[in-house]
Amino acid sequence: MVQWYRNASGRGRTTQKPVTQKPVTPAATLNTQTELSERFATVSGDLAKAAVCYGQVQVGCKMFAFHWNPDTSVITTGFIVADGGATGIDGFVSVLFNGETPPASITINQYLGTQAQTVDPLLAAAITGYTDTLPGLAYIVLQMPAGVMDSWPQVVCEIRGLKVYNPKTATTVYSKNPALCLGDLIRSTDYGRGTAVDNTALEAAQDACDALVGGEVRRSLCLSLDSQKMVDDWVDILRAYAGCWVDYRGPTAFLIPDRPASSVMALTPADI
C-alpha cells in the first residue's frame, strides 16, 4: 500500500512522490507505463498556499493527499482548491479534467472551506490515521478506479469564490463588486491587511461600481489571487479594479471612488 498526505496549510515546495511500488524500468522502456497507477504524481509540499478567489473563477487544484490500493486498484486523492476565509467559498460550479467533465466512475466530494467542515470519509478510510478537517480550505476528494485514465489529468475547479461583507445589508454574501472584494482583502486577518474599513466610505465605493452604464454595472470583478505578492500590492491591484483610492487614516481605511463628486470644501485666500 502506498499513501502520502499532509496537513494542507501555508506555503512550501512542490515535490514528486511515486504512486506505486513497482521497480524502476530500464531507460529503453520508460515510456511504456500506460496505467495511472504506474506514473508519478506531483503533490504540493508542506506550507503550499491556497488561492484567494473573488467572483466566479477557474482554479488549478493542488494535490495534497494520495493513496493507491493495489488490492482494489482504487486511487484516492485530495486537491486543495482555494482559501475559504472565515465563512467558506460560495460554491462549486464544475470540476474539470483536462477541460472536460470527469468520467462517471469517479466519485467527487466537495468542501467549501468552512470552519465547521468534517473529515472526508474517503480519505479517512484510505489513509491510516487521517483526521484532517482542513477548516478554512476549500478542497475536493476524488476516488477512481486506477484504469479509468492513462495519465494524470489537470484538475481545474470553477467556483463562486469568497463571500464578502456588504455594508448595505450588514451581511456577508457572494459578490462580484470589486469595492466589496477590496474591503474584504483589507479587513481579513487571514490573507489580508487586518485593517478596519469605514463602512460609509465602502458603501460609496460599492455604489460607484454598481452604477449602471448602458444597462450594465460599471465595474465587476472575477479574480484569483494565486501568486505571491505583498498584501499592499494586491490591494493596489484590486483598488484599480474598483476604481477608487485607499486612504489610511490611523487604524481605518477609507475607500474613495475616483468619480466626479460634489465639493467638500471652499478654498479662500486665507487657506493659501
mmCIF file of C-alpha atoms in Angstrom:
data_model
loop_
_atom_site.group_PDB
_atom_site.id
_atom_site.type_symbol
_atom_site.label_atom_id
_atom_site.label_comp_id
_atom_site.label_asym_id
_atom_site.label_seq_id
_atom_site.Cartn_x
_atom_site.Cartn_y
_atom_site.Cartn_z
ATOM 1 C CA MET A 1 0.000 0.000 0.000
ATOM 2 C CA VAL A 2 1.350 3.426 -0.936
ATOM 3 C CA GLN A 3 -0.053 6.509 0.784
ATOM 4 C CA TRP A 4 1.001 10.092 1.342
ATOM 5 C CA TYR A 5 -0.684 13.171 2.715
ATOM 6 C CA ARG A 6 -0.019 16.376 4.573
ATOM 7 C CA ASN A 7 -1.910 18.941 6.599
ATOM 8 C CA ALA A 8 -2.524 21.400 3.766
ATOM 9 C CA SER A 9 -1.834 24.866 5.155
ATOM 10 C CA GLY A 10 0.807 27.500 4.440
ATOM 11 C CA ARG A 11 3.446 27.602 1.722
ATOM 12 C CA GLY A 12 6.275 25.353 0.564
ATOM 13 C CA ARG A 13 7.963 23.468 -2.215
ATOM 14 C CA THR A 14 6.473 21.056 -4.736
ATOM 15 C CA THR A 15 7.806 17.502 -4.619
ATOM 16 C CA GLN A 16 7.270 14.294 -6.561
ATOM 17 C CA LYS A 17 6.137 11.069 -4.951
ATOM 18 C CA PRO A 18 5.853 7.652 -6.640
ATOM 19 C CA VAL A 19 2.323 6.310 -6.778
ATOM 20 C CA THR A 20 3.318 2.638 -6.925
ATOM 21 C CA GLN A 21 5.944 0.314 -5.525
ATOM 22 C CA LYS A 22 6.853 -1.148 -8.921
ATOM 23 C CA PRO A 23 10.607 -1.172 -9.626
ATOM 24 C CA VAL A 24 12.215 1.404 -11.887
ATOM 25 C CA THR A 25 12.031 0.282 -15.505
ATOM 26 C CA PRO A 26 15.037 0.351 -17.857
ATOM 27 C CA ALA A 27 15.602 3.586 -19.762
ATOM 28 C CA ALA A 28 14.569 1.995 -23.049
ATOM 29 C CA THR A 29 11.065 1.311 -21.726
ATOM 30 C CA LEU A 30 10.421 4.338 -19.516
ATOM 31 C CA ASN A 31 7.568 5.473 -21.767
ATOM 32 C CA THR A 32 5.696 2.153 -21.741
ATOM 33 C CA GLN A 33 3.878 2.826 -18.464
ATOM 34 C CA THR A 34 0.248 3.074 -19.526
ATOM 35 C CA GLU A 35 -1.743 2.981 -16.287
ATOM 36 C CA LEU A 36 -2.312 5.876 -13.935
ATOM 37 C CA SER A 37 -1.009 3.766 -11.041
ATOM 38 C CA GLU A 38 2.383 3.381 -12.780
ATOM 39 C CA ARG A 39 3.081 7.071 -13.102
ATOM 40 C CA PHE A 40 4.455 9.798 -10.856
ATOM 41 C CA ALA A 41 2.130 12.329 -9.239
ATOM 42 C CA THR A 42 3.154 15.882 -8.375
ATOM 43 C CA VAL A 43 1.972 16.833 -4.900
ATOM 44 C CA SER A 44 2.028 20.127 -3.022
ATOM 45 C CA GLY A 45 4.696 20.352 -0.363
ATOM 46 C CA ASP A 46 4.076 21.428 3.198
ATOM 47 C CA LEU A 47 3.124 25.135 3.503
ATOM 48 C CA ALA A 48 1.791 25.436 -0.081
ATOM 49 C CA LYS A 49 -0.534 28.455 -0.354
ATOM 50 C CA ALA A 50 -4.169 28.323 -1.464
ATOM 51 C CA ALA A 51 -5.568 30.898 -3.903
ATOM 52 C CA VAL A 52 -7.800 33.718 -2.648
ATOM 53 C CA CYS A 53 -10.670 33.925 -5.136
ATOM 54 C CA TYR A 54 -13.275 36.625 -5.755
ATOM 55 C CA GLY A 55 -16.177 36.251 -8.174
ATOM 56 C CA GLN A 56 -16.559 33.221 -10.447
ATOM 57 C CA VAL A 57 -13.180 31.853 -11.492
ATOM 58 C CA GLN A 58 -11.450 28.680 -12.640
ATOM 59 C CA VAL A 59 -8.696 27.494 -10.304
ATOM 60 C CA GLY A 60 -5.977 24.923 -10.875
ATOM 61 C CA CYS A 61 -6.081 22.414 -7.991
ATOM 62 C CA LYS A 62 -3.096 21.298 -5.897
ATOM 63 C CA MET A 63 -2.852 17.669 -4.781
ATOM 64 C CA PHE A 64 -2.247 17.324 -1.050
ATOM 65 C CA ALA A 65 -3.203 13.690 -0.388
ATOM 66 C CA PHE A 66 -2.738 10.437 -2.306
ATOM 67 C CA HIS A 67 -3.472 6.771 -1.736
ATOM 68 C CA TRP A 68 -3.156 3.811 -4.116
ATOM 69 C CA ASN A 69 -4.622 0.474 -3.067
ATOM 70 C CA PRO A 70 -3.145 -2.301 -5.273
ATOM 71 C CA ASP A 71 -5.624 -4.845 -3.903
ATOM 72 C CA THR A 72 -8.685 -2.956 -5.143
ATOM 73 C CA SER A 73 -6.968 -0.872 -7.875
ATOM 74 C CA VAL A 74 -8.562 2.253 -6.408
ATOM 75 C CA ILE A 75 -6.848 5.650 -6.235
ATOM 76 C CA THR A 76 -7.967 8.262 -3.677
ATOM 77 C CA THR A 77 -6.639 11.826 -3.932
ATOM 78 C CA GLY A 78 -7.296 15.176 -2.273
ATOM 79 C CA PHE A 79 -6.891 18.544 -4.028
ATOM 80 C CA ILE A 80 -6.768 21.991 -2.437
ATOM 81 C CA VAL A 81 -8.901 24.441 -4.428
ATOM 82 C CA ALA A 82 -8.939 27.809 -2.653
ATOM 83 C CA ASP A 83 -8.808 29.673 0.634
ATOM 84 C CA GLY A 84 -12.195 29.538 2.303
ATOM 85 C CA GLY A 85 -11.690 32.567 4.522
ATOM 86 C CA ALA A 86 -13.921 32.834 7.582
ATOM 87 C CA THR A 87 -17.163 31.540 6.034
ATOM 88 C CA GLY A 88 -16.091 29.391 3.058
ATOM 89 C CA ILE A 89 -16.437 29.961 -0.668
ATOM 90 C CA ASP A 90 -19.947 30.323 -2.099
ATOM 91 C CA GLY A 91 -19.950 27.101 -4.126
ATOM 92 C CA PHE A 92 -18.600 24.829 -6.848
ATOM 93 C CA VAL A 93 -19.786 25.317 -10.427
ATOM 94 C CA SER A 94 -17.887 22.422 -12.024
ATOM 95 C CA VAL A 95 -14.873 20.120 -11.743
ATOM 96 C CA LEU A 96 -12.924 19.603 -14.970
ATOM 97 C CA PHE A 97 -10.329 17.034 -16.033
ATOM 98 C CA ASN A 98 -8.182 18.486 -18.839
ATOM 99 C CA GLY A 99 -11.056 20.880 -19.581
ATOM 100 C CA GLU A 100 -13.704 18.159 -19.756
ATOM 101 C CA THR A 101 -16.301 16.569 -17.489
ATOM 102 C CA PRO A 102 -14.737 13.714 -15.446
ATOM 103 C CA PRO A 103 -15.798 10.123 -16.196
ATOM 104 C CA ALA A 104 -18.924 8.991 -14.332
ATOM 105 C CA SER A 105 -16.936 6.300 -12.491
ATOM 106 C CA ILE A 106 -15.064 8.965 -10.470
ATOM 107 C CA THR A 107 -16.505 9.894 -7.067
ATOM 108 C CA ILE A 108 -16.078 13.573 -6.164
ATOM 109 C CA ASN A 109 -16.588 15.050 -2.686
ATOM 110 C CA GLN A 110 -16.583 18.850 -2.402
ATOM 111 C CA TYR A 111 -15.839 21.043 0.624
ATOM 112 C CA LEU A 112 -16.446 24.812 0.736
ATOM 113 C CA GLY A 113 -13.743 25.615 3.280
ATOM 114 C CA THR A 114 -15.999 26.392 6.246
ATOM 115 C CA GLN A 115 -14.657 26.303 9.775
ATOM 116 C CA ALA A 116 -17.086 23.516 10.711
ATOM 117 C CA GLN A 117 -16.425 21.050 7.873
ATOM 118 C CA THR A 118 -15.711 17.454 8.886
ATOM 119 C CA VAL A 119 -13.088 14.904 7.836
ATOM 120 C CA ASP A 120 -13.610 13.389 4.397
ATOM 121 C CA PRO A 121 -14.744 9.745 4.727
ATOM 122 C CA LEU A 122 -12.901 8.579 1.588
ATOM 123 C CA LEU A 123 -9.531 9.873 2.798
ATOM 124 C CA ALA A 124 -10.180 8.665 6.339
ATOM 125 C CA ALA A 125 -10.945 5.150 5.068
ATOM 126 C CA ALA A 126 -7.974 5.073 2.690
ATOM 127 C CA ILE A 127 -5.183 6.645 4.771
ATOM 128 C CA THR A 128 -4.420 5.255 8.220
ATOM 129 C CA GLY A 129 -4.679 7.961 10.878
ATOM 130 C CA TYR A 130 -6.085 10.619 8.555
ATOM 131 C CA THR A 131 -8.217 13.048 10.597
ATOM 132 C CA ASP A 132 -7.677 16.470 8.953
ATOM 133 C CA THR A 133 -10.817 18.576 8.510
ATOM 134 C CA LEU A 134 -8.918 21.442 6.777
ATOM 135 C CA PRO A 135 -11.016 24.316 8.186
ATOM 136 C CA GLY A 136 -10.762 27.408 6.014
ATOM 137 C CA LEU A 137 -9.641 25.480 2.926
ATOM 138 C CA ALA A 138 -11.963 24.635 0.030
ATOM 139 C CA TYR A 139 -10.984 21.261 -1.415
ATOM 140 C CA ILE A 140 -12.172 18.208 -3.312
ATOM 141 C CA VAL A 141 -11.548 14.498 -2.905
ATOM 142 C CA LEU A 142 -11.502 12.181 -5.922
ATOM 143 C CA GLN A 143 -11.742 8.409 -5.855
ATOM 144 C CA MET A 144 -11.333 6.458 -9.086
ATOM 145 C CA PRO A 145 -10.519 3.022 -10.497
ATOM 146 C CA ALA A 146 -6.844 3.000 -11.478
ATOM 147 C CA GLY A 147 -7.586 2.175 -15.116
ATOM 148 C CA VAL A 148 -10.108 4.927 -15.736
ATOM 149 C CA MET A 149 -7.418 7.321 -17.087
ATOM 150 C CA ASP A 150 -3.990 6.672 -18.599
ATOM 151 C CA SER A 151 -2.324 9.871 -17.342
ATOM 152 C CA TRP A 152 -2.673 12.355 -14.503
ATOM 153 C CA PRO A 153 -5.257 14.936 -15.527
ATOM 154 C CA GLN A 154 -5.030 18.662 -14.970
ATOM 155 C CA VAL A 155 -7.734 19.173 -12.363
ATOM 156 C CA VAL A 156 -9.471 22.554 -12.504
ATOM 157 C CA CYS A 157 -12.455 23.710 -10.465
ATOM 158 C CA GLU A 158 -14.760 26.528 -11.469
ATOM 159 C CA ILE A 159 -16.019 28.114 -8.273
ATOM 160 C CA ARG A 160 -18.006 31.018 -6.906
ATOM 161 C CA GLY A 161 -15.416 32.492 -4.610
ATOM 162 C CA LEU A 162 -15.255 34.163 -1.230
ATOM 163 C CA LYS A 163 -18.213 35.796 0.454
ATOM 164 C CA VAL A 164 -17.619 39.448 1.299
ATOM 165 C CA TYR A 165 -19.184 41.957 3.683
ATOM 166 C CA ASN A 166 -21.944 44.142 2.230
ATOM 167 C CA PRO A 167 -22.472 47.294 4.368
ATOM 168 C CA LYS A 168 -25.892 47.938 2.807
ATOM 169 C CA THR A 169 -27.340 44.731 4.251
ATOM 170 C CA ALA A 170 -24.801 44.081 7.044
ATOM 171 C CA THR A 171 -24.419 40.540 5.685
ATOM 172 C CA THR A 172 -21.528 38.527 4.260
ATOM 173 C CA VAL A 173 -22.525 37.329 0.791
ATOM 174 C CA TYR A 174 -21.119 36.327 -2.582
ATOM 175 C CA SER A 175 -20.490 39.376 -4.766
ATOM 176 C CA LYS A 176 -18.559 40.437 -7.849
ATOM 177 C CA ASN A 177 -18.488 44.066 -6.697
ATOM 178 C CA PRO A 178 -14.769 44.962 -6.695
ATOM 179 C CA ALA A 179 -15.128 47.526 -3.896
ATOM 180 C CA LEU A 180 -16.599 44.868 -1.593
ATOM 181 C CA CYS A 181 -13.824 42.449 -2.593
ATOM 182 C CA LEU A 182 -11.241 45.146 -1.857
ATOM 183 C CA GLY A 183 -12.858 45.824 1.505
ATOM 184 C CA ASP A 184 -12.651 42.109 2.317
ATOM 185 C CA LEU A 185 -8.952 41.936 1.397
ATOM 186 C CA ILE A 186 -8.148 44.966 3.557
ATOM 187 C CA ARG A 187 -10.143 43.622 6.526
ATOM 188 C CA SER A 188 -9.050 39.976 6.502
ATOM 189 C CA THR A 189 -6.629 38.949 9.233
ATOM 190 C CA ASP A 190 -6.050 35.643 7.403
ATOM 191 C CA TYR A 191 -4.937 36.687 3.909
ATOM 192 C CA GLY A 192 -5.274 40.489 4.008
ATOM 193 C CA ARG A 193 -4.064 43.574 5.883
ATOM 194 C CA GLY A 194 -6.152 43.126 9.025
ATOM 195 C CA THR A 195 -7.171 46.795 8.836
ATOM 196 C CA ALA A 196 -10.641 48.159 9.662
ATOM 197 C CA VAL A 197 -12.644 49.620 6.758
ATOM 198 C CA ASP A 198 -15.038 52.565 7.119
ATOM 199 C CA ASN A 199 -18.435 51.209 6.070
ATOM 200 C CA THR A 200 -19.853 54.551 4.891
ATOM 201 C CA ALA A 201 -16.910 55.028 2.531
ATOM 202 C CA LEU A 202 -17.124 51.376 1.462
ATOM 203 C CA GLU A 203 -20.795 51.799 0.563
ATOM 204 C CA ALA A 204 -19.988 54.866 -1.561
ATOM 205 C CA ALA A 205 -17.331 52.887 -3.476
ATOM 206 C CA GLN A 206 -19.784 49.983 -3.800
ATOM 207 C CA ASP A 207 -22.420 52.302 -5.313
ATOM 208 C CA ALA A 208 -19.900 53.738 -7.782
ATOM 209 C CA CYS A 209 -19.078 50.199 -9.007
ATOM 210 C CA ASP A 210 -22.770 49.228 -9.212
ATOM 211 C CA ALA A 211 -23.808 52.332 -11.161
ATOM 212 C CA LEU A 212 -25.377 51.268 -14.465
ATOM 213 C CA VAL A 213 -23.692 52.193 -17.738
ATOM 214 C CA GLY A 214 -25.621 51.075 -20.825
ATOM 215 C CA GLY A 215 -27.637 48.693 -18.674
ATOM 216 C CA GLU A 216 -24.569 47.030 -17.127
ATOM 217 C CA VAL A 217 -22.828 47.711 -13.833
ATOM 218 C CA ARG A 218 -19.828 49.970 -14.204
ATOM 219 C CA ARG A 219 -17.335 47.593 -12.591
ATOM 220 C CA SER A 220 -17.364 43.853 -11.848
ATOM 221 C CA LEU A 221 -14.591 41.549 -10.636
ATOM 222 C CA CYS A 222 -13.666 37.885 -11.120
ATOM 223 C CA LEU A 223 -10.087 37.347 -9.952
ATOM 224 C CA SER A 224 -7.907 34.649 -8.396
ATOM 225 C CA LEU A 225 -5.064 35.896 -6.186
ATOM 226 C CA ASP A 226 -2.772 32.928 -6.766
ATOM 227 C CA SER A 227 0.735 34.377 -6.975
ATOM 228 C CA GLN A 228 2.994 35.612 -4.194
ATOM 229 C CA LYS A 229 2.798 39.376 -3.685
ATOM 230 C CA MET A 230 2.871 41.705 -0.727
ATOM 231 C CA VAL A 231 -0.664 42.343 0.546
ATOM 232 C CA ASP A 232 -0.430 46.032 -0.305
ATOM 233 C CA ASP A 233 0.449 45.100 -3.904
ATOM 234 C CA TRP A 234 -2.770 43.060 -4.149
ATOM 235 C CA VAL A 235 -4.658 45.934 -2.508
ATOM 236 C CA ASP A 236 -3.368 48.258 -5.212
ATOM 237 C CA ILE A 237 -4.465 45.808 -7.942
ATOM 238 C CA LEU A 238 -7.979 45.495 -6.515
ATOM 239 C CA ARG A 239 -8.090 49.264 -5.986
ATOM 240 C CA ALA A 240 -7.600 49.686 -9.733
ATOM 241 C CA TYR A 241 -10.427 47.213 -10.447
ATOM 242 C CA ALA A 242 -12.668 49.090 -8.003
ATOM 243 C CA GLY A 243 -11.785 52.497 -9.468
ATOM 244 C CA CYS A 244 -11.059 54.043 -6.087
ATOM 245 C CA TRP A 245 -8.300 55.261 -3.806
ATOM 246 C CA VAL A 246 -7.493 53.828 -0.382
ATOM 247 C CA ASP A 247 -6.836 56.423 2.309
ATOM 248 C CA TYR A 248 -5.483 55.076 5.593
ATOM 249 C CA ARG A 249 -6.446 57.357 8.445
ATOM 250 C CA GLY A 250 -4.992 55.967 11.625
ATOM 251 C CA PRO A 251 -6.303 52.406 12.124
ATOM 252 C CA THR A 252 -9.056 52.699 9.490
ATOM 253 C CA ALA A 253 -9.064 52.512 5.680
ATOM 254 C CA PHE A 254 -11.379 54.750 3.639
ATOM 255 C CA LEU A 255 -12.279 53.863 0.035
ATOM 256 C CA ILE A 256 -12.685 56.989 -2.098
ATOM 257 C CA PRO A 257 -14.323 56.481 -5.535
ATOM 258 C CA ASP A 258 -12.411 58.022 -8.432
ATOM 259 C CA ARG A 259 -15.592 59.670 -9.730
ATOM 260 C CA PRO A 260 -16.957 63.222 -10.027
ATOM 261 C CA ALA A 261 -18.359 64.395 -6.692
ATOM 262 C CA SER A 262 -19.768 67.482 -5.036
ATOM 263 C CA SER A 263 -17.439 69.994 -3.416
ATOM 264 C CA VAL A 264 -16.498 69.249 0.184
ATOM 265 C CA MET A 265 -14.579 72.452 0.907
ATOM 266 C CA ALA A 266 -14.458 76.029 -0.348
ATOM 267 C CA LEU A 267 -10.916 77.410 -0.615
ATOM 268 C CA THR A 268 -10.438 81.057 0.233
ATOM 269 C CA PRO A 269 -7.306 83.263 0.105
ATOM 270 C CA ALA A 270 -6.933 82.638 3.816
ATOM 271 C CA ASP A 271 -6.460 78.924 3.155
ATOM 272 C CA ILE A 272 -3.494 79.536 0.858
#
